[in-house]
Coordinates of C-alpha atoms in Angstrom, one line a residue:
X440 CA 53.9 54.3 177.9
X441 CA 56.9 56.3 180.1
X442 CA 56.2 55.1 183.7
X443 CA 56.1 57.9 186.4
X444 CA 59.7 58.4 188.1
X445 CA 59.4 58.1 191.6
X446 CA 61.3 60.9 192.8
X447 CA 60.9 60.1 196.5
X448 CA 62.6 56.6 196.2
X449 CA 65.8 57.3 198.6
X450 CA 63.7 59.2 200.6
X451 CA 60.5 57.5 201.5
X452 CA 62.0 55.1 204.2
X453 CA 63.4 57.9 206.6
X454 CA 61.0 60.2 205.5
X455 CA 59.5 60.5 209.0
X456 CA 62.7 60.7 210.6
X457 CA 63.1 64.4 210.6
X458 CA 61.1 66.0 213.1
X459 CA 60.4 69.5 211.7
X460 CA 58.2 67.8 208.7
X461 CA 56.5 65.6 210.9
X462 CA 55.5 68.7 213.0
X463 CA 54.6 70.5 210.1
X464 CA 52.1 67.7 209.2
X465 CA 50.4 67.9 213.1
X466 CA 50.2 71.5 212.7
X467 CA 48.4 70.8 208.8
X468 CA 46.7 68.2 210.5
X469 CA 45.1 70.3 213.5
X470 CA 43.8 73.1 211.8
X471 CA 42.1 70.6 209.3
X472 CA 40.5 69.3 212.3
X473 CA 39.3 72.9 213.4
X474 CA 37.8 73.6 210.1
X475 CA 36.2 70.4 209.2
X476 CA 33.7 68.2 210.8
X477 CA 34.2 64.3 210.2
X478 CA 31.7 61.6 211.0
X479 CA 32.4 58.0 211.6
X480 CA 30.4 57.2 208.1
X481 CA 32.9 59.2 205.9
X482 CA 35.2 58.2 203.2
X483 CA 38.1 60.4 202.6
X484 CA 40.9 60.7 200.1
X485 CA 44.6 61.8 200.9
X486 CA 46.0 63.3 197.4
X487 CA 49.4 62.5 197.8
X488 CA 49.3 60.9 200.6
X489 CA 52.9 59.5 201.0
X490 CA 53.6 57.5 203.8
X491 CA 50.9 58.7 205.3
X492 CA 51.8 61.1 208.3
X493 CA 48.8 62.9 207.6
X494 CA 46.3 60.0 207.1
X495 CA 47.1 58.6 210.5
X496 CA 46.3 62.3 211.9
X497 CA 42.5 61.9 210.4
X498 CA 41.8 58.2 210.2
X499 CA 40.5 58.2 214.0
X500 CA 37.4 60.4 213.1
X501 CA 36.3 58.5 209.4
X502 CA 35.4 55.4 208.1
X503 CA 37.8 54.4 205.4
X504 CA 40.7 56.7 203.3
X505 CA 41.5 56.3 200.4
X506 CA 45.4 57.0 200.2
X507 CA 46.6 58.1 196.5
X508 CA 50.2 58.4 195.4
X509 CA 52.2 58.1 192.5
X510 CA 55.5 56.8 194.5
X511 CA 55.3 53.0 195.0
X512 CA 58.5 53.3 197.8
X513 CA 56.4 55.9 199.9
X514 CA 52.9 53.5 199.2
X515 CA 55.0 50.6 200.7
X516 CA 56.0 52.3 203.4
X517 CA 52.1 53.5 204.2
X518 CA 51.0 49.7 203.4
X519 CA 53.6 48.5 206.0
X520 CA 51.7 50.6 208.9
X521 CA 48.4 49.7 207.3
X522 CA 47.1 46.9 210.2
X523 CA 47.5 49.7 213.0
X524 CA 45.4 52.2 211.5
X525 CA 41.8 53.1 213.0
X526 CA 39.8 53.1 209.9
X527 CA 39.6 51.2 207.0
X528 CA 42.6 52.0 204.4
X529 CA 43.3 51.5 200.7
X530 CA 46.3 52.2 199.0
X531 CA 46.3 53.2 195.2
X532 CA 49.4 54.3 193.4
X533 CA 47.9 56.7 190.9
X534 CA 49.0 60.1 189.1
X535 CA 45.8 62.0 189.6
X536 CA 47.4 64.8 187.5
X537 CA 47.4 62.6 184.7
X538 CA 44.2 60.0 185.5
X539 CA 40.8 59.8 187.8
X540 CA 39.2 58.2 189.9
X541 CA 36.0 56.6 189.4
X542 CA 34.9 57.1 193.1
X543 CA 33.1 59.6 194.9
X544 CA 34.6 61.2 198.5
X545 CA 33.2 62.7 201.2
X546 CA 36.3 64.8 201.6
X547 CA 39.8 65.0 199.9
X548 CA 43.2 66.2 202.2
X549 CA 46.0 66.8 200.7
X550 CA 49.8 68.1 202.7
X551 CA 52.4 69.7 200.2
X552 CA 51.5 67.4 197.2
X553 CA 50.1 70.3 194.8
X554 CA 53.4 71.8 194.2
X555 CA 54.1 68.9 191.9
X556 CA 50.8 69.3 189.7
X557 CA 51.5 71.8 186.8
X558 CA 48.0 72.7 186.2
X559 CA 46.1 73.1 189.5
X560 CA 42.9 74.4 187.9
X561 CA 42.3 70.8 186.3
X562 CA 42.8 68.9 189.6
X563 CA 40.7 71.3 191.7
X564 CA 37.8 70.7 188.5
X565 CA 38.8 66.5 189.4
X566 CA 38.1 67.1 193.2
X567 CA 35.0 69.0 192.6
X568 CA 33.8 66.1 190.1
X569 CA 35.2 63.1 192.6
X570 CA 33.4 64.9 195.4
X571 CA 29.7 64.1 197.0
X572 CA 27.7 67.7 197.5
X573 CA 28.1 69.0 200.7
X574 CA 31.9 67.3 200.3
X575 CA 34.8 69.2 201.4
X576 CA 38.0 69.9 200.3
X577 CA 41.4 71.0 203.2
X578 CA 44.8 71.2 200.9
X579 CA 47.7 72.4 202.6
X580 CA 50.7 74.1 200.4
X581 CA 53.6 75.9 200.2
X582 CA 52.9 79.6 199.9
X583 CA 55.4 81.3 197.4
X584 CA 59.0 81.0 197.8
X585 CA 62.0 81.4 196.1
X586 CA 62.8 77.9 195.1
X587 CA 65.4 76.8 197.5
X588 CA 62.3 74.6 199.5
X589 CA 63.2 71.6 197.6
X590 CA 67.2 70.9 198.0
X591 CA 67.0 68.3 195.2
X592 CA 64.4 66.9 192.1
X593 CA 61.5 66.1 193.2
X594 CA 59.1 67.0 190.7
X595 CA 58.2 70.6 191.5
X596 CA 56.6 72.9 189.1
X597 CA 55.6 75.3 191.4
X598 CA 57.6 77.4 194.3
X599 CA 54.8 77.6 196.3
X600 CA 51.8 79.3 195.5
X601 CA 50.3 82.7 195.9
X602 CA 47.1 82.3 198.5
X603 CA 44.8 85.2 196.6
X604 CA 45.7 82.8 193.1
X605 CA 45.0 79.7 194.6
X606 CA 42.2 80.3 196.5
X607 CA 40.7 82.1 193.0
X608 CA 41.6 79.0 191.2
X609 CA 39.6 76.7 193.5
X610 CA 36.7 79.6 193.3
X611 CA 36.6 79.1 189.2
X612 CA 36.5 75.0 189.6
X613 CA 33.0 75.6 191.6
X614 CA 34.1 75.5 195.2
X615 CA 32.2 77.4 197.8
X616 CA 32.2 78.8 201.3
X617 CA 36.5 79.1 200.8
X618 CA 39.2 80.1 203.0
X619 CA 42.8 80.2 203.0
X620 CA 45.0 81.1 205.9
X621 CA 48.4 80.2 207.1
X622 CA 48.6 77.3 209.2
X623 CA 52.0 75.9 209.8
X624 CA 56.3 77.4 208.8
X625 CA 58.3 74.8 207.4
X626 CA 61.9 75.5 209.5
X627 CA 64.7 74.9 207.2
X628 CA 68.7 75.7 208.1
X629 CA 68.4 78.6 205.0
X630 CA 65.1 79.9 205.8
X631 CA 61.4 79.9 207.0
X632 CA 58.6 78.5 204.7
X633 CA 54.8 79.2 205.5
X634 CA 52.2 76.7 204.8
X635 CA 48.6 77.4 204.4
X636 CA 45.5 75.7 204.3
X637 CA 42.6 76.0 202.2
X638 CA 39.7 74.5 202.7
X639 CA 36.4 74.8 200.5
X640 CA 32.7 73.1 200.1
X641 CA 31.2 71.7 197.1
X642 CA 27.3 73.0 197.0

């Protein structure tokens, strides 16, 4: 079996060192936190989760997270922060795109992950399986661009989406009560990138 290529193994180590994404994640990270309620009983999952600027942002308010991602360099670099964090924390290096998980979730995050899932309608019909009723889902994304985002490979097969489509696409895989709306703009030298945030209920 071909093993996954980790596209983000020169990158995960100083991943947090520039400032503009890690911004970018407080800003995701926030507005998650206006639209979603999180009790101290909850488990959550992070889909592509990384080195986990946006797990730290919600593990205060949950019980445990469930960090997935396919890159074994970024996981290492989330397990080596894993004693300060304030919930409970597993780590699974997984290609959701490709398996599942036998788990159920209170809620599922995700921060500019979905770009590198080629079909999005199958991984929204995973999160609506994977989640408890009454669960919740808050993805953040690129919204379309022109495909200068990503200065190298890193596994995209999307520039960005187009909010009406993916917030219709989350609609078909049986999520309720939805909304979409831009949350955060990813400052590049060559240009401005707006990320949203959608966030939806499974009934």
């Amino acid at each position: 079996m071909k093993e996954n290529k980790d596209h983000f193994k020169d990158k995960a180590k100083a991943y947090e060192q520039e400032g503009r994404r890690v911004d970018n994640v407080k800003n995701i990270a926030n507005s998650i936190l206006n639209k979603i309620t999180y009790k101290k009983d909850m488990v959550v999952m992070d889909f592509g989760s990384g080195t986990g600027l946006l797990t730290e942002k919600i593990a205060p308010y949950v019980d445990k997270i469930i960090a997935v991602d396919m890159s074994q360099s970024m996981n290492e670099v989330l397990e080596s922060k894993k004693e300060n964090f304030p919930c409970k924390l597993e780590i699974i290096e997984k290609d959701l795109s490709k398996d599942t998980l036998d788990m159920k979730f209170h809620s599922i995050i995700s921060s500019m992950t979905i770009h590198h899932v080629e079909d999005i309608f199958e991984l929204f019909k995973s999160f609506h399986d994977m989640l408890e009723v009454g669960g919740t889902i808050a993805l953040a994304d690129l919204e379309t661009e022109d495909g200068t985002f990503h200065s190298e490979d890193t596994g995209v097969f999307h520039f960005g989406f187009d909010k009406d489509i993916f917030l219709e696409t989350a609609s078909k895989a049986g999520f309720k009560n939805l909304n979409i709306e831009t949350v955060s703009v990813a400052k590049k030298p060559y240009g401005d990138f707006p990320i949203f945030l959608l966030t939806a209920t499974k009934k």
